[in-house]
Structure formats: C-alpha cells, structure tokens
C-alpha cells in the first residue's frame, strides 16, 4: 500500500499542498517534509485567526463561531477554542505575524496569548524568547517574567489563578468519562501529594505486584480519594453518596438479569455482583416497558429515598436537558400547595435551570405522544401530534 504525505510551499500569500509518495524517501527527506508541513500549519493558523477576527468585526462572535462549525465542521468546543485564540492574537499583532512567518508555532502563540490575557506582558521580549525556546521552557520564562513585571511576588497572578479554577465531568464518544479540572498551584500541590501517596500505597499493598501501569494505578487512586473515606486504621468506607444500580428479576429462572446503571449503561455481571456485595437492596415494582413505578407514594412534599430512586430509574436525569440526576430536583407537575400528590405520576426530575424555565418562563411538562415519556415543551413550540396522525 502506498502512503501519501504533503509538500507545502508558499504561493503569494497562500499555501498550496501536493501529495507525494513517501515510501522512497530517506530520513532526511522525511524530516524536511515534516518541517514544511509544520511551516504550512503555522501559516494557516495565523490566517485562520485573521479571518475569524475579521468575521467577528463584520458581524458577531456568534456568527463567526457558526461559520467555523459549518465551514470547518468544528465541534462547539473546538469552535470556542478557535474563537478564543483568534481574540488573543487580535491583540498581539507581532505574535500573529511571527506565527504566519513560522518563526514560532501554534503552541508558542497560545502560551503568549493566554499570558497576555492574565497579566502584564512585554510582547517583544517574550516573542524573542519564544523563537529560541521550546514551549515547556517558554511557559516558565513567561511565568517568571509576569511575576517580575507585577512586582507583588505573584499575589495578583495567584488571585487570577484562584478565580480560574474549574472542574467538569463529561462523557466521551467511546463511553468513557473524562474529568477535567484546573487548580491554583497550592491546591494542585495538595492534590498531587495526596494522589501520589495513594498511588504509592496501592503499589505497596499489592502483594502480587501485578504489572499494572502507573496511569491505571493513579486513576484507581483518584477514584478512591473522591469516593471513599480512609479511617485511622486504614480501612475504607464509601462516602455518603448513593450509586443506583438496576437489574431485572426473572421469575422463571429465579435470577437477576440485565444489570445496568440508572442511565441504562450496561454492567458486566461480575462488576454488578462486586458492587452489590456492599449495597442496600431496594425492591420495587415497575412497568416493564416504561420503567414507570407502579406505586411508591409519599405523604410528604419531598420524595423519600425509595421514590427518589424510582424517579432516577425512570427519568435518568433532567427531562429537559438530560443533566445527571445528581443535579436535579423533584418537580411536582401539579404543585404541592395546590393539592398535587408526591407520587410518581405527578413528579419529574428537572435540573435547576430547567426548573426555572417551568416556574418563570412558561415551559410545560407534557407527555410525549410517541414515547409516552414526560418532556419539557417551550412556550413557542406546538405540541407534537401522535405518530399515526403525522
């Protein structure tokens, strides 16, 4: 099989690429192609920043982001990142020119752009450093430079870092979940030391010394730090949180089947059995097709544990935006103060934002004629017709 690469050259103010057969090239020629590709990529990134900035000036950032999604088929996250980088380079003309001229690469430009947003920056001085340093070296140079210019021993920089702290938990395309977080240096040092110690403890207590990769041990250690409490005698106890597991009971075979999480994610039987060993068992009767509880009522305004678990099993999260159950409240369709009962057919899970939409923006909780499930309908949208009528 022949593999192709590209050679890149400048034609006026543009960039052209030609496919070539790389199978007969020696190492020196391959390195040359990599260098040419890198120069073309840097030049294109600089041009992209110029186009996005001009598009934003002529219309709006909203239109520019939509153009990135439509023309470059970028995701929302990628478009937001491109917009942010274009805004940074719009304020650093010399840096953008150096990127177009391939004197620096996109990572250098990103470091300088982020630094300029977060504090004082001598662009010319840092650009000179960027042309001779690796990105790793430049980060330290820029940090020391900004601390020196601030003249406050890094106090303002630390305060900006504290305000920038964030964390999010998102599902990837392959079904894995990714935890992303930013911490200030002090918090990061504490977390790093705790994580390193937990990872080392795991290695020391593993008598079999299995060939487990360090990254796997660190992931296991982080999970334990977040979800469990370690007592003085070294024993572990789960935090006061509830993990809802579900399974069907087969009356004929007298066994559990279809083990899964509350959102429907299937679990291997051995993992389900492992989790169930330390679990409290809550029995409930549900309609097979809709996961609707047959009856789990309550005499109070707030649902009890059993009813709340039933709602999580049925709705899986917010019926409006699908946010996880942990962020949801139990909403009475007919309000409690108007006689609405705390029962499954009068309760739905909604997140705080969607709860505001229901109470203050006239969004309606309705039963969808096709799925038979509750959903949120905005006031400007007509109710859907049943499938047979359509």
XYZ file of C-alpha atoms in Angstrom:
390
model
C 0.000 0.000 0.000
C 1.306 3.442 -0.883
C 1.098 6.143 1.761
C 0.898 9.784 0.772
C 2.061 12.920 2.538
C 2.101 16.534 1.505
C 4.712 19.028 0.478
C 3.839 22.604 1.265
C 5.052 25.766 -0.324
C 4.062 29.409 -0.388
C 2.394 30.804 -3.463
C 1.984 34.543 -2.975
C 0.002 34.941 0.217
C -1.465 31.429 0.119
C -0.397 27.881 0.835
C -0.522 25.005 -1.613
C -0.087 21.330 -0.875
C 0.860 18.483 -3.184
C 0.512 14.775 -2.481
C 3.741 12.800 -2.801
C 4.736 9.161 -2.336
C 6.834 8.980 0.842
C 7.789 5.309 0.627
C 11.020 6.051 -1.271
C 12.175 8.998 0.849
C 15.140 8.732 3.203
C 15.039 10.015 6.808
C 16.419 13.417 5.859
C 13.730 13.909 3.226
C 11.014 12.854 5.674
C 12.295 15.375 8.221
C 12.200 18.039 5.505
C 8.573 17.190 4.747
C 7.706 17.455 8.442
C 9.351 20.860 8.603
C 7.443 22.042 5.537
C 4.156 20.742 6.912
C 4.811 22.494 10.219
C 5.504 25.779 8.451
C 2.304 25.470 6.444
C 0.242 24.641 9.540
C 1.617 27.635 11.428
C 0.883 29.893 8.479
C -2.664 28.570 8.127
C -3.334 29.002 11.862
C -2.244 32.617 11.593
C -4.509 33.157 8.577
C -7.375 31.450 10.394
C -7.039 33.854 13.320
C -7.141 36.823 10.914
C -10.241 35.542 9.123
C -12.100 34.786 12.366
C -11.235 38.215 13.781
C -12.458 39.943 10.598
C -15.622 37.842 10.553
C -16.285 38.814 14.165
C -15.780 42.524 13.413
C -18.169 42.429 10.453
C -20.969 40.510 12.183
C -20.622 38.978 15.640
C -18.772 36.309 17.574
C -21.918 34.173 17.351
C -21.874 34.285 13.526
C -18.127 33.619 13.429
C -18.499 30.558 15.655
C -21.346 29.248 13.491
C -19.182 29.697 10.386
C -16.430 27.630 12.000
C -18.929 24.857 12.702
C -20.411 24.993 9.208
C -17.330 25.595 7.036
C -14.640 23.759 9.048
C -17.090 21.281 10.651
C -15.686 22.098 14.068
C -17.393 20.961 17.243
C -18.765 23.544 19.647
C -15.783 23.042 21.963
C -13.293 23.342 19.103
C -15.026 26.426 17.701
C -14.946 28.092 21.138
C -11.220 27.390 21.354
C -10.591 28.813 17.863
C -12.566 31.935 18.748
C -10.605 32.399 21.966
C -7.247 32.020 20.215
C -8.284 34.426 17.442
C -9.279 37.010 20.061
C -5.910 36.622 21.759
C -3.913 37.015 18.536
C -6.015 40.016 17.530
C -4.391 41.862 20.457
C -0.898 40.510 19.721
C -0.168 41.542 16.152
C 3.571 40.794 16.366
C 2.861 37.313 17.710
C 0.399 36.639 14.901
C 2.939 37.805 12.318
C 5.574 35.542 13.846
C 3.136 32.630 13.621
C 2.319 33.357 9.971
C 6.047 33.593 9.278
C 6.528 30.267 11.140
C 9.097 31.782 13.495
C 7.001 30.321 16.314
C 4.423 27.548 16.335
C 0.797 27.474 17.469
C 1.691 26.317 20.983
C 4.064 29.265 21.466
C 1.296 31.612 20.257
C -1.224 30.031 22.623
C 1.093 30.480 25.616
C 1.702 34.146 24.820
C -1.994 34.796 24.116
C -3.109 33.274 27.403
C -0.404 35.148 29.316
C -1.437 38.474 27.772
C -4.996 37.921 28.997
C -3.865 37.135 32.524
C -1.367 39.878 33.283
C 1.296 42.322 32.055
C 3.425 41.089 29.150
C 6.342 42.555 27.212
C 5.338 41.022 23.882
C 8.577 41.809 22.042
C 10.765 40.345 24.801
C 8.687 37.174 25.177
C 8.415 36.757 21.420
C 12.196 36.836 21.186
C 12.346 34.103 23.809
C 9.667 32.052 22.014
C 11.733 31.942 18.818
C 14.543 30.059 20.586
C 12.782 28.111 23.361
C 10.601 25.043 23.487
C 7.003 25.506 24.710
C 7.956 23.917 28.056
C 10.798 26.416 28.510
C 8.637 29.328 27.371
C 5.944 28.638 29.983
C 8.475 29.051 32.785
C 10.034 32.116 31.144
C 6.637 33.802 30.780
C 5.660 32.964 34.362
C 8.863 34.441 35.807
C 8.560 37.455 33.503
C 4.999 38.249 34.599
C 5.827 37.833 38.285
C 8.723 40.247 37.841
C 6.591 42.817 35.999
C 3.784 42.617 38.555
C 6.183 43.432 41.406
C 3.925 41.841 44.022
C 5.614 38.455 44.490
C 2.923 36.802 42.333
C -0.049 37.813 44.511
C -2.192 39.080 41.618
C -1.274 36.113 39.474
C -2.301 33.735 42.251
C -5.612 35.542 42.691
C -6.322 35.211 38.947
C -5.490 31.525 39.138
C -7.883 31.057 42.040
C -10.681 32.717 40.059
C -9.931 30.479 37.056
C -10.351 27.199 38.950
C -12.867 24.870 37.347
C -13.872 21.232 37.035
C -16.147 19.334 34.685
C -17.084 15.714 34.092
C -18.102 14.690 30.571
C -18.768 11.543 28.568
C -16.573 10.740 25.578
C -17.590 9.131 22.299
C -16.286 5.720 23.423
C -18.459 5.639 26.577
C -15.585 6.516 28.924
C -15.904 9.537 31.224
C -13.339 12.313 31.427
C -12.639 14.504 34.445
C -11.085 17.873 33.584
C -10.026 20.315 36.270
C -7.879 23.416 36.752
C -6.388 24.298 40.145
C -4.186 27.041 41.522
C -0.624 25.937 42.408
C -1.327 25.492 46.144
C -4.419 23.346 45.628
C -2.614 21.443 42.871
C 0.325 20.707 45.185
C -2.011 19.298 47.854
C -3.893 17.164 45.337
C -0.680 15.966 43.696
C 0.826 14.880 47.020
C -2.372 13.089 48.093
C -2.684 11.370 44.718
C 0.957 10.332 44.641
C 0.726 8.924 48.171
C -2.462 6.997 47.386
C -0.855 5.605 44.228
C 2.259 4.565 46.140
C 0.160 2.985 48.912
C -1.671 0.951 46.295
C 1.628 -0.337 44.933
C 2.969 -1.182 48.403
C -0.168 -3.068 49.485
C -0.353 -5.026 46.227
C 1.353 -8.207 47.392
C 1.160 -9.737 43.945
C 2.903 -6.713 42.381
C 0.800 -7.109 39.275
C 2.025 -5.429 36.126
C -0.437 -2.555 36.402
C 0.508 0.586 34.502
C 1.153 3.701 36.591
C -1.633 5.582 34.826
C -4.100 2.855 35.852
C -2.949 2.966 39.477
C -3.305 6.755 39.514
C -6.838 6.505 38.118
C -7.772 3.932 40.787
C -6.190 6.085 43.493
C -8.118 9.171 42.349
C -11.389 7.235 42.388
C -10.721 6.096 45.964
C -9.794 9.597 47.133
C -13.026 11.020 45.732
C -15.499 8.302 46.647
C -14.156 6.762 49.863
C -13.046 7.762 53.336
C -9.975 6.102 54.847
C -10.204 5.694 58.621
C -7.309 5.790 61.077
C -6.893 2.001 60.951
C -6.562 2.108 57.158
C -9.980 0.665 56.353
C -12.045 2.268 53.583
C -15.683 3.320 53.803
C -17.829 4.785 50.987
C -18.787 8.442 51.206
C -22.402 9.279 51.915
C -23.431 9.093 48.266
C -25.731 6.669 46.519
C -24.947 4.755 43.345
C -28.164 3.440 41.822
C -27.845 0.016 40.185
C -30.714 -1.735 38.436
C -31.466 -5.267 37.310
C -34.492 -7.262 36.217
C -35.653 -10.288 38.198
C -36.521 -13.327 36.123
C -39.280 -15.224 37.943
C -38.860 -18.284 35.750
C -35.092 -18.704 36.115
C -35.049 -17.142 39.614
C -32.115 -14.829 38.880
C -31.248 -11.229 38.083
C -30.666 -10.133 34.516
C -29.776 -7.006 32.502
C -27.608 -5.346 35.220
C -27.151 -1.629 34.483
C -26.619 1.840 35.901
C -29.579 4.176 36.305
C -28.854 5.849 32.946
C -29.077 2.490 31.166
C -25.330 1.825 30.842
C -24.955 -1.980 30.927
C -22.686 -3.555 33.549
C -20.791 -6.837 33.264
C -22.344 -9.390 35.657
C -19.128 -9.773 37.681
C -18.884 -5.986 38.217
C -22.553 -5.820 39.204
C -22.061 -8.623 41.745
C -18.979 -6.906 43.163
C -20.864 -3.637 43.685
C -23.927 -5.411 45.082
C -21.884 -7.087 47.827
C -21.833 -3.856 49.861
C -25.157 -2.456 48.623
C -28.500 -1.896 50.292
C -31.191 -3.738 48.333
C -34.313 -1.729 47.462
C -37.123 -3.728 45.879
C -39.633 -2.017 43.622
C -42.273 -2.878 41.032
C -42.109 -1.134 37.666
C -43.986 -1.298 34.412
C -41.749 -3.290 32.096
C -41.998 -1.021 29.036
C -41.670 2.441 30.593
C -39.805 1.904 33.890
C -42.765 3.688 35.496
C -43.124 2.748 39.188
C -46.443 1.034 39.798
C -46.695 2.677 43.217
C -44.198 4.279 45.554
C -46.127 7.131 47.111
C -45.308 9.569 49.912
C -47.237 11.719 52.367
C -44.607 14.485 52.424
C -43.668 17.176 49.935
C -40.210 15.741 49.310
C -39.930 12.193 47.958
C -38.381 9.614 50.229
C -35.316 7.623 49.244
C -37.308 4.856 47.547
C -39.385 7.259 45.460
C -36.363 9.348 44.532
C -34.562 6.196 43.364
C -37.605 5.261 41.300
C -37.624 8.699 39.624
C -33.936 8.410 38.776
C -34.521 4.973 37.300
C -37.438 6.226 35.196
C -36.224 9.654 34.014
C -32.466 9.023 34.013
C -31.830 12.722 34.657
C -33.382 16.066 33.730
C -36.305 15.578 31.329
C -35.364 18.868 29.668
C -31.602 18.907 29.087
C -30.656 15.370 30.248
C -28.357 16.632 33.007
C -27.336 13.938 35.514
C -29.759 13.075 38.367
C -27.329 14.463 40.976
C -28.070 17.981 39.652
C -31.855 17.521 39.607
C -34.778 18.299 41.903
C -38.127 16.519 42.045
C -40.723 18.802 40.457
C -44.451 18.461 41.144
C -46.412 18.748 37.887
C -49.456 19.780 39.899
C -47.937 21.916 42.626
C -47.877 20.584 46.182
C -49.584 23.675 47.539
C -52.402 23.143 45.003
C -53.041 19.592 46.150
C -50.556 17.809 43.904
C -49.508 14.479 45.474
C -45.928 13.312 45.948
C -46.395 10.315 43.699
C -44.555 9.040 40.602
C -47.200 10.170 38.103
C -47.013 13.734 39.475
C -43.214 14.026 39.746
C -40.422 14.530 37.225
C -36.700 15.231 37.551
C -35.518 18.639 36.335
C -32.224 20.467 36.837
C -32.196 23.894 38.486
C -32.054 25.768 35.150
C -34.968 23.823 33.675
C -36.867 24.241 36.964
C -36.621 27.998 36.481
C -37.933 27.612 32.925
C -41.011 25.796 34.221
C -41.775 28.267 37.021
C -40.796 31.574 35.410
C -40.688 31.118 31.611
C -43.859 29.117 30.978
C -42.195 25.880 29.845
C -44.653 22.988 30.184
C -44.197 19.434 31.430
C -46.061 17.241 28.949
C -46.365 13.621 27.954
C -44.902 12.938 24.506
C -47.441 11.111 22.299
C -44.796 8.918 20.636
C -42.503 7.918 23.513
C -45.037 8.132 26.334
C -42.382 9.884 28.453
C -42.503 13.304 30.064
C -40.586 16.130 28.381
C -40.311 19.938 28.544
C -42.043 21.954 25.826
C -41.077 25.632 25.370
C -43.981 28.082 25.035
C -43.223 28.871 21.372
C -43.322 25.208 20.275
C -46.536 23.479 19.236
C -47.348 20.158 20.943
C -46.313 17.195 18.747
C -49.052 15.215 17.033
C -49.284 11.445 17.545
C -47.300 9.356 15.063
C -50.415 7.905 13.383
C -51.802 11.379 12.647
C -48.482 12.517 11.227
